[in-house]
Coordinates of C-alpha atoms and ligand atoms in Angstrom, one line a residue:
M1 CA 91.4 106.6 120.4
R2 CA 90.4 105.7 116.1
L3 CA 87.3 104.7 115.5
L4 CA 87.8 103.3 111.9
S5 CA 90.6 101.0 110.5
R6 CA 94.0 102.2 109.7
K7 CA 92.7 99.9 106.0
A8 CA 89.7 102.0 106.4
T9 CA 90.7 105.4 106.6
C10 CA 94.4 104.9 104.4
N11 CA 94.4 106.7 101.5
T12 CA 95.6 104.2 98.6
H13 CA 92.2 104.0 97.4
G14 CA 92.5 106.7 95.3
Q15 CA 89.4 108.1 95.3
D16 CA 90.8 111.5 95.0
S17 CA 92.9 111.4 91.6
S18 CA 91.6 113.1 89.3
Y19 CA 90.3 110.2 87.3
F20 CA 87.7 110.0 90.0
L21 CA 87.2 114.0 90.4
G22 CA 86.7 114.1 87.0
W23 CA 83.3 111.5 87.8
Q24 CA 82.2 113.7 90.0
E25 CA 82.1 116.4 88.6
Y26 CA 80.0 114.9 85.8
E27 CA 77.4 114.2 88.4
K28 CA 77.3 117.6 89.7
N29 CA 76.4 118.5 86.2
P30 CA 75.6 116.1 83.5
Y31 CA 75.0 116.5 79.5
D32 CA 71.5 115.9 78.1
E33 CA 70.4 116.3 74.8
I34 CA 67.1 117.9 76.6
K35 CA 67.4 118.8 79.6
N36 CA 71.0 120.0 79.7
P37 CA 73.1 120.6 76.3
T38 CA 75.7 122.9 78.1
G39 CA 76.2 120.0 80.4
I40 CA 79.6 117.9 80.9
I41 CA 79.9 115.4 78.4
Q42 CA 81.3 112.2 80.0
M43 CA 83.6 110.8 77.9
G44 CA 86.3 109.3 81.2
L45 CA 84.0 106.0 81.2
A46 CA 85.3 103.2 79.8
E47 CA 81.8 101.9 78.9
N48 CA 80.5 99.7 75.8
Q49 CA 77.3 100.5 75.0
L50 CA 77.4 99.9 71.1
S51 CA 75.5 96.5 71.1
F52 CA 73.1 96.8 73.4
D53 CA 70.2 96.0 70.9
L54 CA 71.7 92.9 70.1
L55 CA 72.1 91.4 73.4
E56 CA 68.4 93.3 73.8
S57 CA 66.7 91.2 70.6
W58 CA 68.4 88.0 72.4
L59 CA 66.7 88.2 75.5
A60 CA 63.8 89.2 73.2
N61 CA 63.9 85.6 72.0
N62 CA 65.2 84.3 75.0
P63 CA 62.4 84.7 77.2
D64 CA 63.3 81.8 79.3
A65 CA 66.9 82.5 80.1
A66 CA 66.0 85.5 82.0
G67 CA 62.6 84.2 83.2
F68 CA 64.2 81.8 85.4
K69 CA 63.1 79.1 83.2
K70 CA 64.4 76.1 81.8
A71 CA 62.4 74.2 79.4
G72 CA 59.0 76.1 79.9
Q73 CA 59.3 74.7 83.7
S74 CA 60.5 77.0 86.2
I75 CA 63.6 76.8 88.4
F76 CA 63.6 79.6 90.6
R77 CA 63.9 77.7 93.3
E78 CA 67.0 76.3 92.3
L79 CA 68.9 79.1 91.5
A80 CA 67.8 81.1 94.3
L81 CA 69.3 78.1 96.7
F82 CA 72.4 77.8 94.3
Q83 CA 75.3 79.2 96.6
D84 CA 78.6 77.1 95.9
Y85 CA 81.6 79.0 95.2
H86 CA 82.8 77.2 92.2
G87 CA 80.0 78.2 90.5
L88 CA 77.5 77.0 87.9
P89 CA 79.2 73.9 85.7
E90 CA 78.0 75.3 82.4
F91 CA 78.8 78.8 83.1
K92 CA 82.3 78.1 83.4
K93 CA 81.5 75.6 80.1
A94 CA 80.2 78.7 77.6
L95 CA 82.6 81.4 79.4
V96 CA 85.7 79.3 78.3
E97 CA 84.2 78.1 75.0
F98 CA 83.3 82.3 74.7
M99 CA 87.2 82.9 75.6
A100 CA 88.4 80.8 73.2
E101 CA 86.0 82.5 70.7
I102 CA 87.4 85.6 70.6
R103 CA 91.1 84.0 70.6
G104 CA 90.4 82.9 66.9
N105 CA 90.0 79.5 68.5
K106 CA 94.2 79.3 69.0
V107 CA 94.1 78.4 72.1
S108 CA 91.7 76.4 74.3
F109 CA 90.7 76.9 78.1
N110 CA 89.6 74.3 81.2
Q111 CA 86.4 74.9 82.4
N112 CA 88.4 73.6 85.8
K113 CA 91.0 75.7 85.6
I114 CA 88.7 78.8 85.3
V115 CA 87.5 81.2 88.6
L116 CA 84.7 83.5 88.6
T117 CA 85.0 86.7 90.6
A118 CA 82.5 89.4 90.6
G119 CA 84.8 91.4 88.5
A120 CA 88.1 91.8 87.1
T121 CA 88.2 94.3 90.3
S122 CA 87.7 91.4 92.3
A123 CA 90.0 88.8 89.7
N124 CA 92.4 91.9 90.6
E125 CA 92.6 91.5 93.9
T126 CA 92.3 87.9 94.1
L127 CA 95.0 87.2 92.6
M128 CA 97.5 90.0 94.9
F129 CA 96.5 88.5 97.7
C130 CA 97.0 85.0 96.3
L131 CA 100.6 85.7 95.0
A132 CA 102.2 88.0 97.1
E133 CA 102.4 89.3 100.8
P134 CA 101.7 93.2 102.2
G135 CA 105.2 95.1 101.1
E136 CA 105.6 92.9 98.5
A137 CA 105.7 94.0 94.5
F138 CA 104.3 93.9 90.7
L139 CA 105.6 96.0 88.0
L140 CA 103.1 97.5 86.0
P141 CA 103.8 99.3 82.7
T142 CA 103.0 103.3 82.1
P143 CA 100.4 104.7 81.8
Y144 CA 98.0 101.8 83.3
Y145 CA 94.1 101.6 84.6
P146 CA 94.3 104.1 87.1
G147 CA 91.9 101.9 89.5
F148 CA 95.0 99.4 89.6
D149 CA 96.1 101.6 92.3
R150 CA 92.9 100.6 93.9
D151 CA 92.2 96.9 92.9
L152 CA 96.0 96.5 93.4
K153 CA 97.2 97.8 96.7
W154 CA 94.4 99.0 98.8
R155 CA 93.4 96.0 100.8
T156 CA 96.2 94.1 99.6
G157 CA 99.0 95.8 100.8
V158 CA 101.0 95.4 97.8
E159 CA 103.3 97.7 96.3
I160 CA 102.8 98.6 92.5
V161 CA 106.0 99.7 90.5
P162 CA 105.6 101.5 87.1
I163 CA 108.5 100.3 83.9
Q164 CA 108.5 103.5 82.5
C165 CA 107.3 103.4 79.2
T166 CA 107.1 106.4 76.5
S167 CA 106.1 108.2 73.0
S168 CA 109.1 107.5 71.9
N169 CA 108.4 103.8 70.5
G170 CA 104.6 104.1 70.7
F171 CA 104.8 103.1 74.4
Q172 CA 105.6 99.4 73.8
I173 CA 107.8 97.3 77.0
T174 CA 111.7 97.3 76.6
A175 CA 113.8 94.8 78.3
P176 CA 116.0 98.1 79.7
A177 CA 112.6 99.8 81.1
L178 CA 111.6 96.2 82.5
E179 CA 115.1 95.4 83.7
E180 CA 115.5 98.9 85.1
A181 CA 111.7 98.7 86.5
F182 CA 113.4 95.6 88.8
Q183 CA 116.0 97.1 90.0
E184 CA 114.2 100.2 91.1
A185 CA 112.3 97.7 93.4
Q186 CA 115.3 96.3 94.3
K187 CA 116.5 100.1 95.8
R188 CA 113.4 100.3 97.3
N189 CA 113.3 96.7 99.3
L190 CA 110.6 95.5 97.5
R191 CA 110.3 92.2 96.9
V192 CA 109.0 91.8 93.3
K193 CA 106.5 89.1 92.7
G194 CA 105.6 89.8 88.8
V195 CA 104.6 91.9 86.8
L196 CA 101.1 92.7 85.1
V197 CA 100.0 94.0 81.8
T198 CA 97.0 95.0 80.1
N199 CA 96.2 93.2 76.8
P200 CA 95.1 94.8 75.0
S201 CA 96.0 97.9 77.0
N202 CA 93.8 100.6 79.0
P203 CA 94.6 103.6 78.2
L204 CA 96.4 103.1 75.6
G205 CA 94.0 101.2 72.8
T206 CA 96.1 98.8 71.2
T207 CA 97.7 95.3 71.6
M208 CA 100.9 94.1 72.5
T209 CA 103.3 93.1 69.6
R210 CA 104.9 89.2 69.9
N211 CA 107.8 91.2 70.0
E212 CA 106.4 92.4 73.9
L213 CA 105.1 89.6 74.6
N214 CA 108.4 87.5 74.6
L215 CA 110.4 89.9 75.7
L216 CA 107.8 89.3 78.9
L217 CA 107.9 85.9 78.5
S218 CA 111.8 85.8 78.8
F219 CA 111.9 88.1 81.4
V220 CA 109.4 86.3 84.0
T221 CA 110.9 83.3 83.5
E222 CA 114.5 84.4 84.3
K223 CA 113.5 86.1 87.8
G224 CA 111.3 83.3 88.7
I225 CA 108.1 85.7 89.2
H226 CA 104.5 85.7 87.9
L227 CA 103.3 87.1 84.9
I228 CA 99.5 88.6 85.0
S229 CA 97.9 89.2 81.6
D230 CA 94.3 91.4 81.8
E231 CA 93.3 90.8 78.8
I232 CA 89.7 92.0 80.2
Y233 CA 89.6 94.1 76.3
S234 CA 90.2 91.2 74.1
G235 CA 87.2 91.3 72.4
T236 CA 87.3 95.1 71.1
V237 CA 90.1 94.1 68.6
F238 CA 88.5 95.9 65.4
S239 CA 91.9 96.0 63.6
S240 CA 95.5 94.1 62.8
P241 CA 97.3 93.7 64.2
G242 CA 94.8 91.0 65.3
F243 CA 94.9 90.4 69.6
V244 CA 97.7 88.2 70.4
S245 CA 96.6 86.2 74.2
I246 CA 100.0 85.4 76.6
L247 CA 98.5 82.0 76.2
E248 CA 99.5 81.8 72.6
V249 CA 102.6 82.5 73.4
L250 CA 103.2 79.9 75.8
K251 CA 101.9 77.1 73.6
D252 CA 103.8 78.2 71.1
R253 CA 106.9 78.2 72.8
K254 CA 106.1 74.9 73.8
C255 CA 105.6 76.1 77.9
E256 CA 103.3 73.3 78.7
N257 CA 106.1 71.3 80.8
S258 CA 107.9 74.2 82.2
Q259 CA 108.0 76.1 85.4
V260 CA 106.9 79.7 83.9
W261 CA 103.5 77.5 82.3
N262 CA 101.8 77.8 85.9
R263 CA 103.3 81.2 86.8
V264 CA 101.3 82.9 84.1
H265 CA 97.8 83.9 85.0
I266 CA 94.7 85.7 82.4
V267 CA 92.1 87.7 84.0
Y268 CA 88.5 88.4 81.9
S269 CA 85.4 89.9 82.6
L270 CA 81.8 90.4 80.5
S271 CA 82.1 94.5 81.6
K272 CA 83.6 95.1 78.7
D273 CA 83.2 93.0 75.9
L274 CA 79.7 92.4 76.5
G275 CA 79.2 95.8 77.9
L276 CA 77.8 94.3 81.4
P277 CA 79.7 96.0 84.5
G278 CA 76.8 96.2 85.8
F279 CA 76.3 92.1 86.3
R280 CA 79.7 91.7 87.7
V281 CA 81.0 89.0 85.8
G282 CA 84.8 88.4 85.9
A283 CA 87.4 85.6 85.8
I284 CA 90.9 84.2 86.8
Y285 CA 92.9 81.4 84.3
S286 CA 95.3 79.9 85.8
N287 CA 97.2 76.6 84.8
D288 CA 98.0 76.5 88.7
D289 CA 96.1 74.2 90.2
M290 CA 97.1 75.4 94.1
V291 CA 96.3 79.1 92.4
V292 CA 93.3 78.1 91.2
S293 CA 91.9 76.0 94.5
A294 CA 93.2 79.0 96.8
A295 CA 91.3 81.4 94.8
T296 CA 88.1 79.6 93.9
K297 CA 88.1 80.0 98.8
M298 CA 88.4 83.4 97.9
S299 CA 85.8 83.8 95.2
S300 CA 83.2 83.4 98.5
F301 CA 83.5 86.9 98.6
G302 CA 82.3 87.9 95.9
L303 CA 80.6 85.2 93.9
V304 CA 78.3 86.0 90.9
S305 CA 74.7 85.2 91.6
S306 CA 73.1 81.6 90.1
Q307 CA 70.5 84.1 88.3
T308 CA 73.8 86.2 86.6
Q309 CA 75.2 83.0 85.7
Y310 CA 72.3 80.8 84.7
L311 CA 71.4 84.2 81.7
L312 CA 74.8 84.2 80.5
S313 CA 75.0 80.4 80.2
A314 CA 72.4 80.6 78.0
L315 CA 73.2 83.5 75.4
L316 CA 77.3 82.5 75.8
S317 CA 76.2 78.8 74.8
D318 CA 74.0 80.2 71.8
K319 CA 77.5 80.4 70.0
K320 CA 75.6 81.4 66.2
F321 CA 74.8 84.6 68.5
T322 CA 78.2 85.5 70.4
R323 CA 79.7 84.7 67.0
N324 CA 77.7 87.8 65.4
Y325 CA 78.1 89.8 68.4
I326 CA 81.8 89.5 68.7
S327 CA 81.6 90.8 65.0
E328 CA 78.9 93.1 64.9
N329 CA 80.6 94.9 67.9
Q330 CA 84.1 95.4 67.0
K331 CA 82.8 96.4 63.3
R332 CA 80.9 99.9 65.6
L333 CA 83.7 100.0 67.9
K334 CA 86.3 100.4 64.9
Q335 CA 83.9 103.2 63.3
R336 CA 83.5 105.3 66.4
Q337 CA 87.8 104.8 67.1
K338 CA 87.8 106.8 63.2
L339 CA 84.8 108.8 63.8
L340 CA 86.7 110.6 67.0
V341 CA 90.2 109.8 65.3
K342 CA 89.2 112.3 62.2
G343 CA 87.3 114.9 64.0
F344 CA 90.2 114.9 66.2
E345 CA 92.5 115.7 63.8
K346 CA 90.6 118.7 62.3
A347 CA 90.9 120.7 65.6
G348 CA 94.8 119.5 65.2
I349 CA 95.1 116.9 67.8
S350 CA 96.4 113.6 66.9
C351 CA 95.7 109.8 68.9
L352 CA 98.0 107.2 69.1
A353 CA 97.7 104.4 66.7
S354 CA 95.0 102.3 68.2
N355 CA 93.1 99.1 67.2
A356 CA 91.1 98.0 70.5
G357 CA 89.2 99.2 73.4
L358 CA 86.9 101.8 74.2
F359 CA 88.7 104.6 74.2
C360 CA 91.7 106.8 71.9
W361 CA 95.1 107.9 73.8
V362 CA 95.4 111.8 73.0
N363 CA 98.5 114.0 72.7
M364 CA 97.6 117.2 73.7
K365 CA 101.4 118.2 74.5
H366 CA 100.5 121.4 72.7
L367 CA 98.3 123.1 74.4
L368 CA 100.4 123.1 77.6
S369 CA 101.6 126.2 78.4
S370 CA 105.3 124.4 79.7
N371 CA 106.0 120.6 79.7
T372 CA 104.9 119.5 83.4
F373 CA 102.3 117.9 85.5
T374 CA 101.2 121.0 86.4
E375 CA 100.0 122.4 83.3
E376 CA 98.4 119.7 82.3
M377 CA 95.9 119.7 85.5
E378 CA 95.2 123.4 84.6
L379 CA 94.5 121.9 80.8
W380 CA 92.3 119.4 82.2
K381 CA 90.5 121.9 84.5
K382 CA 89.4 124.4 81.6
I383 CA 88.3 121.3 79.2
V384 CA 86.3 120.0 81.9
H385 CA 85.1 123.5 83.6
E386 CA 85.0 125.3 80.1
V387 CA 84.8 122.9 77.6
K388 CA 82.7 120.6 79.5
L389 CA 83.9 117.1 78.2
N390 CA 85.5 114.9 80.9
I391 CA 88.6 113.4 79.3
S392 CA 91.5 111.5 82.2
P393 CA 94.7 113.2 82.4
G394 CA 97.6 110.7 81.5
S395 CA 98.7 111.9 85.5
S396 CA 95.7 109.6 86.5
C397 CA 97.5 106.8 84.7
H398 CA 100.7 107.6 85.9
C399 CA 101.8 108.2 82.7
T400 CA 105.8 109.3 83.1
E401 CA 104.7 112.6 79.4
P402 CA 102.3 115.4 80.6
G403 CA 100.1 116.3 77.9
W404 CA 97.9 113.0 77.0
F405 CA 95.0 112.0 77.7
R406 CA 92.1 109.4 77.8
V407 CA 89.1 110.0 75.7
C408 CA 86.3 107.3 75.5
F409 CA 84.1 107.2 72.8
A410 CA 81.9 104.0 73.3
N411 CA 79.9 105.1 76.2
I412 CA 77.9 107.7 74.5
S413 CA 75.5 108.3 70.8
E414 CA 77.2 109.4 67.7
E415 CA 76.1 112.7 68.0
T416 CA 76.9 113.3 71.7
L417 CA 80.3 112.4 70.3
N418 CA 80.0 114.8 67.1
L419 CA 78.9 117.3 69.4
A420 CA 81.6 116.7 71.9
I421 CA 83.7 116.9 69.0
Q422 CA 82.8 120.7 68.2
R423 CA 83.2 121.5 71.7
L424 CA 87.1 120.5 71.6
K425 CA 87.6 122.0 68.6
S426 CA 86.4 125.9 69.6
F427 CA 88.1 125.4 72.5
V428 CA 91.2 124.7 70.1
E429 CA 90.9 127.2 68.0
S430 CA 90.1 130.1 70.9
M431 CA 93.6 129.3 72.5
N432 CA 94.9 129.2 68.7
N433 CA 93.4 132.9 68.9
Q434 CA 94.4 134.1 72.2
S435 CA 97.7 132.7 71.4
H436 CA 98.2 134.4 68.2
H437 CA 97.2 137.7 69.8
Q438 CA 99.9 137.3 72.8
T439 CA 102.4 136.8 70.0
L440 CA 101.1 140.1 67.9
K441 CA 101.7 141.8 70.8
S442 CA 104.9 140.8 71.8
S443 CA 106.2 141.0 67.8
R444 CA 105.1 144.9 68.2
R445 CA 106.5 145.6 71.8
K446 CA 110.1 143.8 70.1
S447 CA 109.8 146.1 67.6
L448 CA 109.3 149.5 69.5
P449 CA 112.8 150.8 71.3
K450 CA 113.5 149.4 74.2
W451 CA 113.9 152.5 76.7
V452 CA 109.8 153.1 75.2
F453 CA 108.7 150.2 76.7
R454 CA 110.4 150.9 79.6
L455 CA 109.4 153.9 79.9
S456 CA 106.2 153.0 80.0
F457 CA 106.3 150.1 82.1
D458 CA 107.4 152.6 85.1
H459 CA 104.6 154.6 84.4
D460 CA 101.7 152.3 83.6
H461 CA 101.9 148.8 83.9
R462 CA 99.5 148.2 81.3
E463 CA 101.4 147.0 78.1
P464 CA 101.4 150.6 75.6
E465 CA 98.4 148.9 73.0
E466 CA 95.6 148.2 75.9
R467 CA 96.3 151.7 76.8
Ligands
PLP1 C1 92.1 96.9 82.5 C2 90.9 96.9 83.7 N1 91.3 95.9 84.1 C3 89.9 96.1 85.1 C4 88.8 97.1 85.1 C5 87.6 97.0 86.1 O1 86.7 96.2 85.6 P1 85.3 95.7 85.9 O2 84.4 95.6 85.9 O3 85.4 93.8 85.7 O4 85.9 95.0 87.7 C6 88.8 97.4 84.2 C7 87.9 98.7 84.3 O5 87.4 100.0 83.5 C8 89.8 97.9 83.1 O6 90.2 99.5 82.6

């Protein structure tokens, strides 16, 4: 008799992906400037630690918010007892206004259409439960965030079918790729319930073009399916072209009275833009009342604590603060991304041109000894164990081309980033020296008459100059 349920023991959780294994390796030997200067540097974690000082100075200037007080009076008891799964109205209002601010107020949000969840993780899973049956499918463009295998599939039984994107056009979504994914799902007898995209993309660090968004909207309209846009990185866009939310495209195409209006859903969270993944604040925004009502009931399994809602409603309602925070944070991200791109360039490594996110999508194809995922894993192991950098291999993001890696730049200090660049540069130089040495060896071998080489091998398996 099995003691645990099938759900508890099935491995669609993805815990054994190199994305999570890299974190485990880091935990065994974490870099610390003083205590462990030769340890592994964590560059596999999409955390934003660049603007904590701004949040901390706001907290110091607003002690009531974190101290359970309103106008100097304690509201501890009120907060301790509050458990309404609709959430605090003042927090929902502040959150939707913050979301509109990030989108340059080109779109507005109705606070009655938002559902609070414990992070985007919970928001994405809740949407799967609301929109699909076990065994039905969502189409996702590759490469995608490795956590989606856990968040979308594990407990819901929903399947992911990849939309294959390639480097030939900077990994953009195309009409044939969408159609192929749809056909592939049908071949596998999976009913397609929708498309899920991340805009800006994790792991690419790019925003979607209007062209792609229009294509997506036309596709889901024609097929009569849902579109989920995970916009968790919407506040991290630091260069042009700016961010365009799918809601803006819906509005521009005057879809208000069409059926697709109710089939587009947004996921958001404060984990990246405010750098607060520990606070577990996420949201679903939908124009469909039935989705909002079902998701609200389901949110009982992953509520945001009232204490957190209270604190953040005060912070997000301070418009002067949020406006300054958004622009200052973007400036800092831009400077970091530039540092990484330039540093890697000096090591002969190029990054996909990016304008958003907390990471770069890095091309190390030329460091593979053959164009295979086995070689990608070999290179990754060397980078983790010898170079002592934890980065995420493209295969963990379901990339179809070997040799791409996601490298995070906002969770470490500038000094640590410089050290990481230096380590990688030395590694590439040593690889180049090795291959130069090997080329020399093989060219010398070529210059010897064939019979000499054959003879020497017959007698001794070492190459001539090594004897
Ligand atoms: C695209 C995407 N969606 C969702 C999540 C989960 O975020 P949260 O911490 O809000 O659960 C992440 C986290 O890395 C992400 O990159």
